[in-house]
Coordinates of C-alpha atoms and ligand atoms in Angstrom, one line a residue:
M1 CA 0.7 18.7 14.6
T2 CA 4.3 17.2 14.3
S3 CA 5.0 15.0 11.3
R4 CA 5.7 10.7 12.3
A5 CA 8.2 11.6 10.4
Q6 CA 10.3 14.0 12.5
R7 CA 9.4 11.4 15.8
P8 CA 12.7 10.5 17.7
R9 CA 13.5 7.1 16.5
K10 CA 12.9 4.3 19.2
P11 CA 16.1 3.3 21.4
A12 CA 18.2 1.1 19.6
V13 CA 18.9 -1.8 21.8
P14 CA 20.3 -3.9 19.7
E15 CA 19.9 -7.2 21.9
R16 CA 16.7 -6.3 22.9
V17 CA 14.7 -7.5 19.0
R18 CA 11.2 -6.2 19.9
A19 CA 8.9 -7.7 17.3
A20 CA 5.3 -8.0 16.9
V21 CA 4.4 -10.7 14.1
L22 CA 0.3 -10.0 13.3
G23 CA -2.1 -12.7 12.3
L24 CA -1.3 -15.7 15.0
G25 CA -2.3 -18.9 11.8
Y26 CA -0.6 -20.6 10.7
V27 CA 2.6 -19.2 9.4
G28 CA 2.5 -16.9 12.4
L29 CA 3.2 -19.0 15.2
P30 CA 5.7 -20.5 14.3
V31 CA 7.6 -16.9 13.0
V32 CA 6.3 -16.0 16.8
L33 CA 8.0 -19.6 18.6
A34 CA 11.5 -19.2 16.0
A35 CA 11.7 -15.9 17.1
V36 CA 11.2 -16.2 21.1
E37 CA 14.0 -19.1 21.1
A38 CA 16.1 -16.9 19.1
G39 CA 16.3 -14.5 22.1
V40 CA 13.7 -11.7 20.4
E41 CA 10.6 -10.1 22.5
V42 CA 8.2 -10.2 20.7
V43 CA 4.5 -9.2 20.6
G44 CA 1.7 -12.1 19.5
F45 CA -1.1 -9.9 17.5
D46 CA -4.3 -11.4 16.1
V47 CA -7.8 -10.2 15.7
D48 CA -10.0 -12.8 16.5
A49 CA -9.7 -11.6 20.6
S50 CA -11.0 -15.7 21.3
R51 CA -7.9 -17.2 19.2
I52 CA -6.0 -14.5 21.6
A53 CA -7.7 -15.8 24.2
V54 CA -7.0 -19.5 23.7
L55 CA -3.2 -18.8 23.5
E56 CA -2.7 -17.0 26.2
M57 CA -4.4 -20.8 28.1
C58 CA -1.0 -22.2 26.2
R59 CA -3.1 -24.2 23.7
S60 CA -1.6 -23.8 20.3
P61 CA -4.6 -23.4 18.0
V62 CA -2.7 -24.8 14.9
D63 CA -2.6 -29.4 14.9
T64 CA 0.8 -28.0 13.9
V65 CA 2.3 -26.2 16.6
T66 CA 2.0 -28.6 19.8
D67 CA 0.6 -26.8 23.0
E68 CA 4.3 -27.6 25.1
S69 CA 5.9 -25.8 22.2
L70 CA 4.0 -22.3 22.9
G71 CA 4.3 -23.2 26.4
R72 CA 7.9 -23.6 26.2
A73 CA 8.1 -20.3 24.4
L74 CA 5.8 -18.7 27.4
A75 CA 7.6 -20.4 29.6
T76 CA 10.6 -17.6 28.6
G77 CA 8.9 -14.5 28.9
R78 CA 9.8 -13.4 26.0
L79 CA 6.1 -13.7 24.7
S80 CA 3.2 -11.9 24.5
F81 CA -0.6 -12.1 23.2
T82 CA -3.2 -9.1 22.7
S83 CA -5.6 -8.0 20.1
N84 CA -4.7 -4.5 21.0
P85 CA -3.5 -2.2 18.6
D86 CA -2.3 -0.1 20.8
D87 CA 0.0 -3.3 22.1
L88 CA 1.8 -2.4 19.1
A89 CA 3.8 1.0 19.6
A90 CA 7.2 -1.6 21.0
A91 CA 8.0 -2.7 18.2
T92 CA 10.6 -2.1 16.1
T93 CA 9.9 -5.1 13.4
Y94 CA 6.8 -5.8 12.1
V95 CA 6.0 -9.8 10.7
I96 CA 2.8 -9.9 8.6
C97 CA 1.0 -13.4 8.1
V98 CA -2.9 -12.7 8.0
P99 CA -4.1 -14.6 5.2
T100 CA -5.1 -13.1 1.4
P101 CA -7.9 -15.5 0.0
L102 CA -9.7 -14.1 -3.2
L103 CA -13.1 -12.5 -3.1
D104 CA -15.1 -13.2 -6.2
K105 CA -11.7 -15.2 -7.6
L106 CA -10.3 -12.3 -7.3
P107 CA -7.5 -11.2 -4.7
D108 CA -8.9 -9.5 -1.9
L109 CA -6.7 -8.0 0.1
S110 CA -7.8 -6.2 2.6
M111 CA -6.6 -8.3 5.9
V112 CA -2.9 -7.2 4.5
T113 CA -4.9 -3.9 4.4
T114 CA -5.8 -3.4 7.7
A115 CA -2.6 -5.4 9.4
V116 CA -0.7 -2.2 8.2
G117 CA -2.7 -0.2 9.6
F118 CA -2.5 -1.3 12.2
V119 CA 2.0 -1.0 11.5
A120 CA 1.3 2.6 10.3
R121 CA -0.1 3.7 13.3
S122 CA 3.2 1.7 15.9
L123 CA 5.9 2.3 13.8
S124 CA 9.2 4.5 14.3
P125 CA 12.2 5.6 12.0
G126 CA 13.8 3.2 12.0
D127 CA 12.1 0.1 12.2
L128 CA 11.5 -2.4 10.0
V129 CA 8.2 -4.4 8.8
S130 CA 8.1 -7.4 6.6
L131 CA 5.2 -8.8 4.8
E132 CA 5.1 -12.4 4.9
S133 CA 1.6 -12.9 3.1
T134 CA 2.2 -14.6 -0.1
T135 CA 0.4 -11.7 -3.1
Y136 CA 0.8 -10.9 -5.7
P137 CA 4.1 -8.4 -7.2
G138 CA 4.3 -5.2 -6.4
T139 CA 2.3 -5.1 -3.4
T140 CA 5.3 -3.5 -1.2
E141 CA 5.7 -1.8 -3.0
G142 CA 3.4 -0.2 -3.9
L143 CA 0.0 -0.4 -1.8
V144 CA 2.1 -1.5 1.5
A145 CA 4.2 1.6 0.7
D146 CA 1.8 3.2 -0.1
Q147 CA -1.4 3.3 3.2
I148 CA 2.5 3.6 5.4
E149 CA 3.3 6.6 4.1
Q150 CA -0.7 7.9 3.4
I151 CA -1.2 7.3 7.6
S152 CA 2.7 7.7 9.2
S153 CA 4.2 10.1 6.4
L154 CA 7.3 7.9 7.3
V155 CA 8.5 6.9 3.3
A156 CA 9.8 3.1 3.1
G157 CA 14.0 3.0 2.6
R158 CA 14.5 6.3 3.5
D159 CA 12.4 6.5 6.9
Y160 CA 12.1 2.4 8.1
H161 CA 13.1 -0.3 6.1
L162 CA 10.2 -2.0 3.9
V163 CA 10.5 -5.5 3.1
F164 CA 8.7 -9.1 1.6
S165 CA 9.7 -12.0 2.8
P166 CA 7.9 -15.4 1.6
E167 CA 6.6 -18.3 4.1
R168 CA 6.7 -21.3 3.5
I169 CA 6.3 -23.6 4.8
D170 CA 4.6 -26.8 4.5
P171 CA 2.4 -27.9 7.9
G172 CA 2.9 -31.2 8.6
N173 CA 5.8 -31.3 6.6
P174 CA 9.0 -33.8 9.2
E175 CA 11.7 -32.6 7.2
F176 CA 11.8 -28.7 6.7
G177 CA 10.4 -26.7 8.8
L178 CA 10.8 -23.0 9.3
G179 CA 14.5 -22.2 10.5
N180 CA 16.0 -25.3 8.3
T181 CA 13.8 -23.8 4.9
P182 CA 16.0 -20.0 3.3
K183 CA 14.2 -17.8 3.4
I184 CA 13.7 -14.5 0.7
V185 CA 14.3 -11.3 1.8
G186 CA 13.7 -9.2 -1.5
G187 CA 13.7 -5.1 0.1
V188 CA 12.8 -1.6 -1.1
T189 CA 15.9 -0.3 -1.0
K190 CA 20.0 -3.0 -0.6
K191 CA 19.7 -1.3 3.6
C192 CA 16.1 -3.0 3.8
T193 CA 17.0 -5.8 2.9
A194 CA 20.2 -6.3 4.8
A195 CA 18.3 -5.1 7.3
G196 CA 15.7 -7.8 7.0
T197 CA 18.4 -10.1 6.6
T198 CA 19.7 -9.6 9.7
F199 CA 16.3 -10.1 11.3
Y200 CA 16.0 -13.6 9.6
R201 CA 19.4 -14.8 10.2
R202 CA 17.9 -15.2 13.9
L203 CA 15.2 -17.6 13.2
V204 CA 16.9 -19.7 10.1
D205 CA 19.5 -20.6 8.9
R206 CA 20.1 -19.6 5.2
V207 CA 18.1 -16.5 3.9
V208 CA 18.6 -16.0 0.0
P209 CA 18.5 -11.9 -0.1
V210 CA 16.9 -10.5 -3.2
S211 CA 16.8 -7.3 -5.6
S212 CA 14.1 -6.1 -4.8
P213 CA 10.5 -7.2 -3.3
R214 CA 8.9 -7.7 -6.5
E215 CA 11.2 -10.9 -7.0
A216 CA 10.8 -12.3 -3.4
E217 CA 6.7 -12.0 -4.4
T218 CA 7.3 -13.6 -7.7
A219 CA 9.2 -15.9 -6.5
K220 CA 6.8 -17.6 -4.3
L221 CA 4.3 -17.0 -7.2
L222 CA 6.8 -18.5 -9.2
E223 CA 7.1 -22.0 -6.8
N224 CA 3.4 -21.6 -6.1
T225 CA 2.1 -22.3 -10.1
F226 CA 4.6 -25.5 -10.7
R227 CA 2.9 -26.4 -7.6
H228 CA -0.2 -26.2 -9.3
V229 CA 1.0 -26.4 -13.1
N230 CA 2.6 -30.1 -12.5
I231 CA -0.4 -31.6 -10.2
A232 CA -2.5 -31.1 -13.3
L233 CA -0.7 -32.9 -15.5
A234 CA -0.6 -35.4 -13.7
N235 CA -4.5 -35.7 -12.9
E236 CA -5.0 -35.1 -15.9
M237 CA -2.6 -38.0 -16.9
A238 CA -3.9 -40.5 -14.6
V239 CA -7.9 -40.2 -17.0
F240 CA -5.6 -40.7 -19.9
C241 CA -3.9 -43.0 -18.2
R242 CA -7.3 -44.7 -16.5
E243 CA -8.2 -45.2 -20.5
L244 CA -5.3 -46.8 -21.8
G245 CA -4.7 -49.8 -19.0
I246 CA -1.6 -47.6 -17.3
D247 CA -1.4 -47.3 -14.2
L248 CA 0.5 -44.1 -13.4
H249 CA 2.3 -44.1 -10.5
E250 CA 4.0 -47.4 -11.0
A251 CA 4.7 -44.8 -14.6
I252 CA 5.6 -42.0 -12.3
G253 CA 7.6 -44.1 -9.6
A254 CA 10.0 -45.3 -13.5
A255 CA 9.9 -42.1 -14.0
A256 CA 11.5 -40.3 -10.8
T257 CA 14.5 -42.9 -11.2
K258 CA 16.4 -40.6 -13.1
P259 CA 18.4 -38.9 -11.3
F260 CA 18.1 -35.6 -13.7
G261 CA 15.3 -33.3 -15.4
F262 CA 12.6 -34.7 -13.9
M263 CA 10.7 -34.8 -10.3
P264 CA 7.3 -35.6 -9.5
F265 CA 3.9 -35.3 -8.9
Y266 CA 1.3 -37.3 -8.3
P267 CA -2.2 -37.0 -9.4
G268 CA -5.1 -37.0 -6.5
P269 CA -9.1 -35.3 -5.6
G270 CA -7.7 -32.1 -6.5
V271 CA -6.0 -29.5 -5.0
G272 CA -6.7 -27.6 -1.0
G273 CA -5.0 -25.3 0.9
H274 CA -4.4 -21.5 1.8
C275 CA -1.8 -22.0 -1.6
I276 CA -1.9 -23.9 -4.1
P277 CA -5.5 -22.9 -5.3
I278 CA -5.3 -19.8 -4.1
D279 CA -1.5 -18.5 -5.0
P280 CA -1.4 -18.5 -8.9
A281 CA -5.1 -16.7 -8.4
Y282 CA -3.1 -13.8 -7.8
F283 CA -0.5 -13.8 -10.2
S284 CA -2.8 -14.4 -13.5
W285 CA -5.1 -11.7 -11.8
R286 CA -2.0 -9.3 -11.8
V287 CA -1.1 -10.3 -15.4
R288 CA -5.0 -9.1 -16.3
Q289 CA -3.7 -5.8 -16.1
L290 CA -1.3 -6.1 -18.6
G291 CA -4.9 -7.1 -21.0
L292 CA -2.9 -11.0 -21.5
S293 CA -3.7 -14.3 -20.0
F294 CA -1.4 -16.4 -17.2
R295 CA -3.0 -19.8 -20.0
F296 CA -0.6 -22.1 -17.7
V297 CA -2.5 -21.6 -15.0
E298 CA -6.0 -21.2 -16.4
L299 CA -5.7 -25.0 -18.2
A300 CA -4.0 -25.5 -14.3
T301 CA -7.5 -24.4 -12.3
E302 CA -9.3 -25.2 -15.2
I303 CA -8.4 -29.7 -14.9
N304 CA -7.4 -30.1 -10.7
D305 CA -11.0 -28.1 -10.8
R306 CA -12.7 -31.0 -12.2
M307 CA -11.0 -33.6 -10.5
P308 CA -13.8 -33.4 -7.8
S309 CA -16.3 -34.4 -10.2
Y310 CA -13.7 -36.8 -11.9
V311 CA -14.4 -39.1 -8.6
A312 CA -17.9 -38.8 -8.0
S313 CA -17.5 -40.2 -11.9
R314 CA -15.5 -43.4 -11.0
T315 CA -17.3 -43.4 -7.4
A316 CA -20.8 -43.7 -10.3
E317 CA -18.8 -46.1 -12.0
M318 CA -17.3 -48.2 -10.2
L319 CA -21.6 -48.3 -7.5
N320 CA -22.5 -49.3 -11.9
A321 CA -19.8 -52.5 -11.4
V322 CA -21.9 -54.0 -8.4
R323 CA -25.2 -53.2 -10.0
K324 CA -26.1 -50.6 -7.1
P325 CA -27.4 -47.0 -7.9
V326 CA -25.4 -44.1 -5.7
N327 CA -28.9 -42.5 -5.3
G328 CA -29.1 -44.6 -1.5
A329 CA -25.9 -46.0 -1.4
S330 CA -23.4 -46.5 1.5
V331 CA -20.4 -44.5 0.7
V332 CA -17.5 -42.8 2.7
L333 CA -15.1 -40.4 3.1
V334 CA -11.3 -41.2 4.3
G335 CA -8.9 -38.9 5.1
V336 CA -10.9 -34.9 4.7
A337 CA -8.5 -32.3 5.3
Y338 CA -6.7 -31.1 1.6
K339 CA -3.2 -33.0 2.9
R340 CA -2.0 -35.6 4.1
G341 CA -0.7 -35.5 8.2
I342 CA -2.3 -32.1 8.6
G343 CA -6.2 -31.4 9.9
D344 CA -6.6 -28.7 8.2
L345 CA -9.6 -28.1 5.9
R346 CA -9.9 -25.0 3.8
E347 CA -10.8 -25.1 0.1
S348 CA -10.3 -29.4 0.7
P349 CA -11.8 -31.0 -2.5
A350 CA -14.0 -32.8 -0.3
F351 CA -16.6 -30.3 0.5
S352 CA -17.1 -30.2 -3.6
L353 CA -16.3 -34.6 -4.0
A354 CA -19.4 -34.8 -1.2
R355 CA -21.4 -32.1 -2.8
R356 CA -21.9 -33.7 -5.3
L357 CA -22.7 -37.3 -3.7
M358 CA -25.1 -35.8 -1.9
R359 CA -26.6 -34.4 -4.7
S360 CA -26.6 -38.0 -5.8
G361 CA -28.5 -39.2 -3.9
A362 CA -25.3 -40.5 -1.2
E363 CA -25.2 -41.7 2.1
L364 CA -22.7 -39.9 3.1
S365 CA -20.5 -40.4 5.9
W366 CA -16.7 -39.4 6.8
H367 CA -14.0 -40.3 8.1
D368 CA -10.9 -38.7 9.1
P369 CA -8.5 -38.7 12.8
L370 CA -7.4 -34.9 12.9
V371 CA -10.9 -33.3 12.0
S372 CA -13.0 -32.8 14.4
E373 CA -16.5 -32.1 12.2
F374 CA -16.8 -32.8 8.3
V375 CA -19.7 -29.7 7.7
V376 CA -20.5 -29.1 4.1
D377 CA -22.8 -26.2 3.0
G378 CA -24.4 -26.0 6.9
I379 CA -25.2 -30.3 7.3
A380 CA -22.5 -31.5 9.3
L381 CA -22.3 -35.3 8.2
P382 CA -21.8 -38.2 10.5
E383 CA -18.2 -39.6 11.2
V384 CA -17.3 -43.4 11.2
K385 CA -14.6 -43.5 14.0
S386 CA -13.4 -46.9 12.9
L387 CA -12.1 -48.7 9.7
G388 CA -12.7 -51.2 12.2
R389 CA -15.5 -54.2 10.6
D390 CA -18.0 -52.1 13.2
G391 CA -17.7 -49.1 12.2
L392 CA -17.6 -50.1 8.5
F393 CA -20.5 -51.3 8.2
G394 CA -23.1 -51.4 5.7
V395 CA -20.7 -49.1 3.5
D396 CA -20.5 -50.0 0.5
L397 CA -17.7 -47.9 -0.5
A398 CA -15.0 -45.9 0.4
V399 CA -13.2 -43.4 -1.3
L400 CA -9.6 -42.7 -0.2
H401 CA -9.8 -38.7 -0.6
T402 CA -6.2 -38.2 2.0
D403 CA -3.7 -41.0 2.8
H404 CA -2.7 -39.8 6.5
S405 CA -0.1 -41.9 7.5
C406 CA -2.2 -42.5 10.9
L407 CA -5.5 -44.6 9.5
D408 CA -5.4 -47.8 9.6
L409 CA -5.7 -49.1 6.0
D410 CA -5.7 -53.0 6.2
G411 CA -8.4 -52.7 7.8
L412 CA -10.4 -49.5 5.2
V413 CA -9.3 -52.2 2.6
R414 CA -10.2 -55.4 4.7
N415 CA -13.5 -54.0 5.9
A416 CA -14.7 -52.3 2.2
P417 CA -16.1 -54.0 0.4
L418 CA -14.9 -50.9 -2.8
V419 CA -12.9 -48.2 -2.0
L420 CA -11.6 -45.8 -5.1
D421 CA -7.9 -44.4 -3.8
T422 CA -7.8 -41.4 -5.1
R423 CA -4.2 -41.4 -3.6
G424 CA -2.4 -44.4 -5.4
A425 CA -1.6 -45.4 -1.4
L426 CA -3.2 -49.4 -1.4
S427 CA -2.1 -50.0 -5.5
G428 CA -1.9 -53.5 -5.7
R429 CA -3.9 -54.7 -1.8
A430 CA -6.9 -55.8 -3.3
P431 CA -9.7 -56.4 -6.1
S432 CA -12.0 -54.1 -4.7
V433 CA -10.2 -51.5 -4.7
E434 CA -9.2 -49.7 -7.6
G435 CA -7.3 -46.2 -8.5
L436 CA -8.3 -43.4 -9.9
Ligands
NAD501 N1 -0.6 -22.4 5.8 C1 -0.1 -22.8 5.1 O1 0.8 -23.3 4.4 C2 1.2 -21.4 4.4 C3 2.7 -21.4 3.3 C4 3.0 -20.2 2.7 C5 2.2 -18.9 2.5 N2 0.8 -18.9 3.3 C6 0.5 -17.9 3.3 O2 0.4 -16.9 4.4 C7 -0.6 -15.8 4.8 C8 -1.3 -16.3 6.0 O3 -1.7 -17.3 5.7 P1 -1.9 -18.7 7.0 O4 -2.1 -20.0 6.5 O5 -1.6 -18.5 8.4 O6 -3.7 -18.6 7.7 P2 -3.7 -18.5 9.3 O7 -5.7 -18.0 8.3 O8 -4.5 -20.2 9.9 O9 -3.9 -17.5 10.0 C9 -4.2 -16.0 9.9 C10 -4.4 -15.8 10.8 O10 -4.6 -14.1 11.1 C11 -5.5 -13.1 11.0 N3 -6.1 -13.1 10.7 C12 -6.8 -11.9 10.1 N4 -6.3 -10.7 9.5 C13 -5.5 -10.0 10.5 C14 -4.9 -8.7 10.7 N5 -5.8 -7.4 10.0 N6 -4.8 -8.2 12.3 C15 -4.0 -9.0 12.7 N7 -4.2 -10.8 12.2 C16 -5.5 -10.9 11.6 C17 -7.2 -14.7 11.7 O11 -7.1 -14.4 12.6 C18 -6.5 -15.9 12.4 O12 -5.1 -15.8 13.0 C19 -1.0 -16.2 3.7 O13 -1.3 -15.2 3.4 C20 -1.2 -17.1 2.6 O14 -1.1 -17.2 1.6 C21 0.6 -19.6 3.8

């Protein structure tokens, strides 16, 4: 049997870079579009055949990529989609953008290993493999390199190039996208880093090479842990400031006038999305392998996870002040996505808040123009279509959970008898509005 390491290189076609992007979600799709725009021939691969069918119909499955931009990319003739791993073989560059969730609070790399398996079966000497999925330090040089070697006999850094290049996309951010956010690249060897840098330079304005995949993996976890910890600081301060009668949002605004040494973070109903609640757990899991505990992360997780229950208790407090029990009260959650400007419900603290309010007997409904349905534990909650007088008729209290710019906040303040503003978006608007 011929070893894969002895297989001839695929013909070098410098001007016709062929890339395969595995995982076509919030991270993978923007990479696909940027690569096509840069002149790269791209095959977009996803295990979800229904997603491929939708993409082939020129419909974007994620709300941060428009159908128009997808249509423009398809019209170049340089883009195809597939769910057949055999179609990956023509690629010379492989970019892995599959989810890295937690399973029972532990890192679940099963989707990475499946994707790496597909890559390993298509890989040839000289190819480039880039892992973008967020993971703990050591994954690229350990798990990924080992699995590829086992399947293909190709050795990272000797036979092919292997890098980690964390995706730093901030869905819904109108200012920073893939192109103008510097891209970190850490290769197993200097040559690997150089190959990764050459590829990504076509896609983004600035590439930041680092010494190894471990620094790149750690940089991504540091960024999200930094946010996680600072949001927890703001959340804990919100609870104390309420007791002390201090307007924390005003204090944060004042502190942010300092031109150095301070960066504002704001309290809210909890943390959500695919990054903040999950990524720090990847780092603390790795630290636990050393027999140590990452106390900052554990404390921040505890504080942030407590916020939905705090919001539920504030809801009860506000209703109590007008002699209404939560049991039987009509409460509407306004904005249920995990963050402003997008319709992504993944890990949204709205689920935990909804569960608590339902358990206390509240009659719960929701309103979010960016979300099509809100199902909690199998129950599709009724949608309030507008924040106008009719929409909010009979509602006792509205919780502003996510302050999308498309929300009718004037209508909310005018038509809801009580508003609990978890985002500080309605400060001083009316006596019926209270903050956290
Ligand atoms: N969403 C973000 O804001 C964000 C930002 C930075 C980093 N990340 C990281 O990027 C990675 C991907 O996240 P996402 O938000 O794009 O996920 P996503 O759920 O939006 O998309 C992932 C896609 O991968 C597909 N998939 C799953 N297993 C696969 C496999 N073995 N082969 C091919 N396709 C597979 C799924 O069907 C899905 O379409 C995660 O590690 C995440 O932590 C996400």
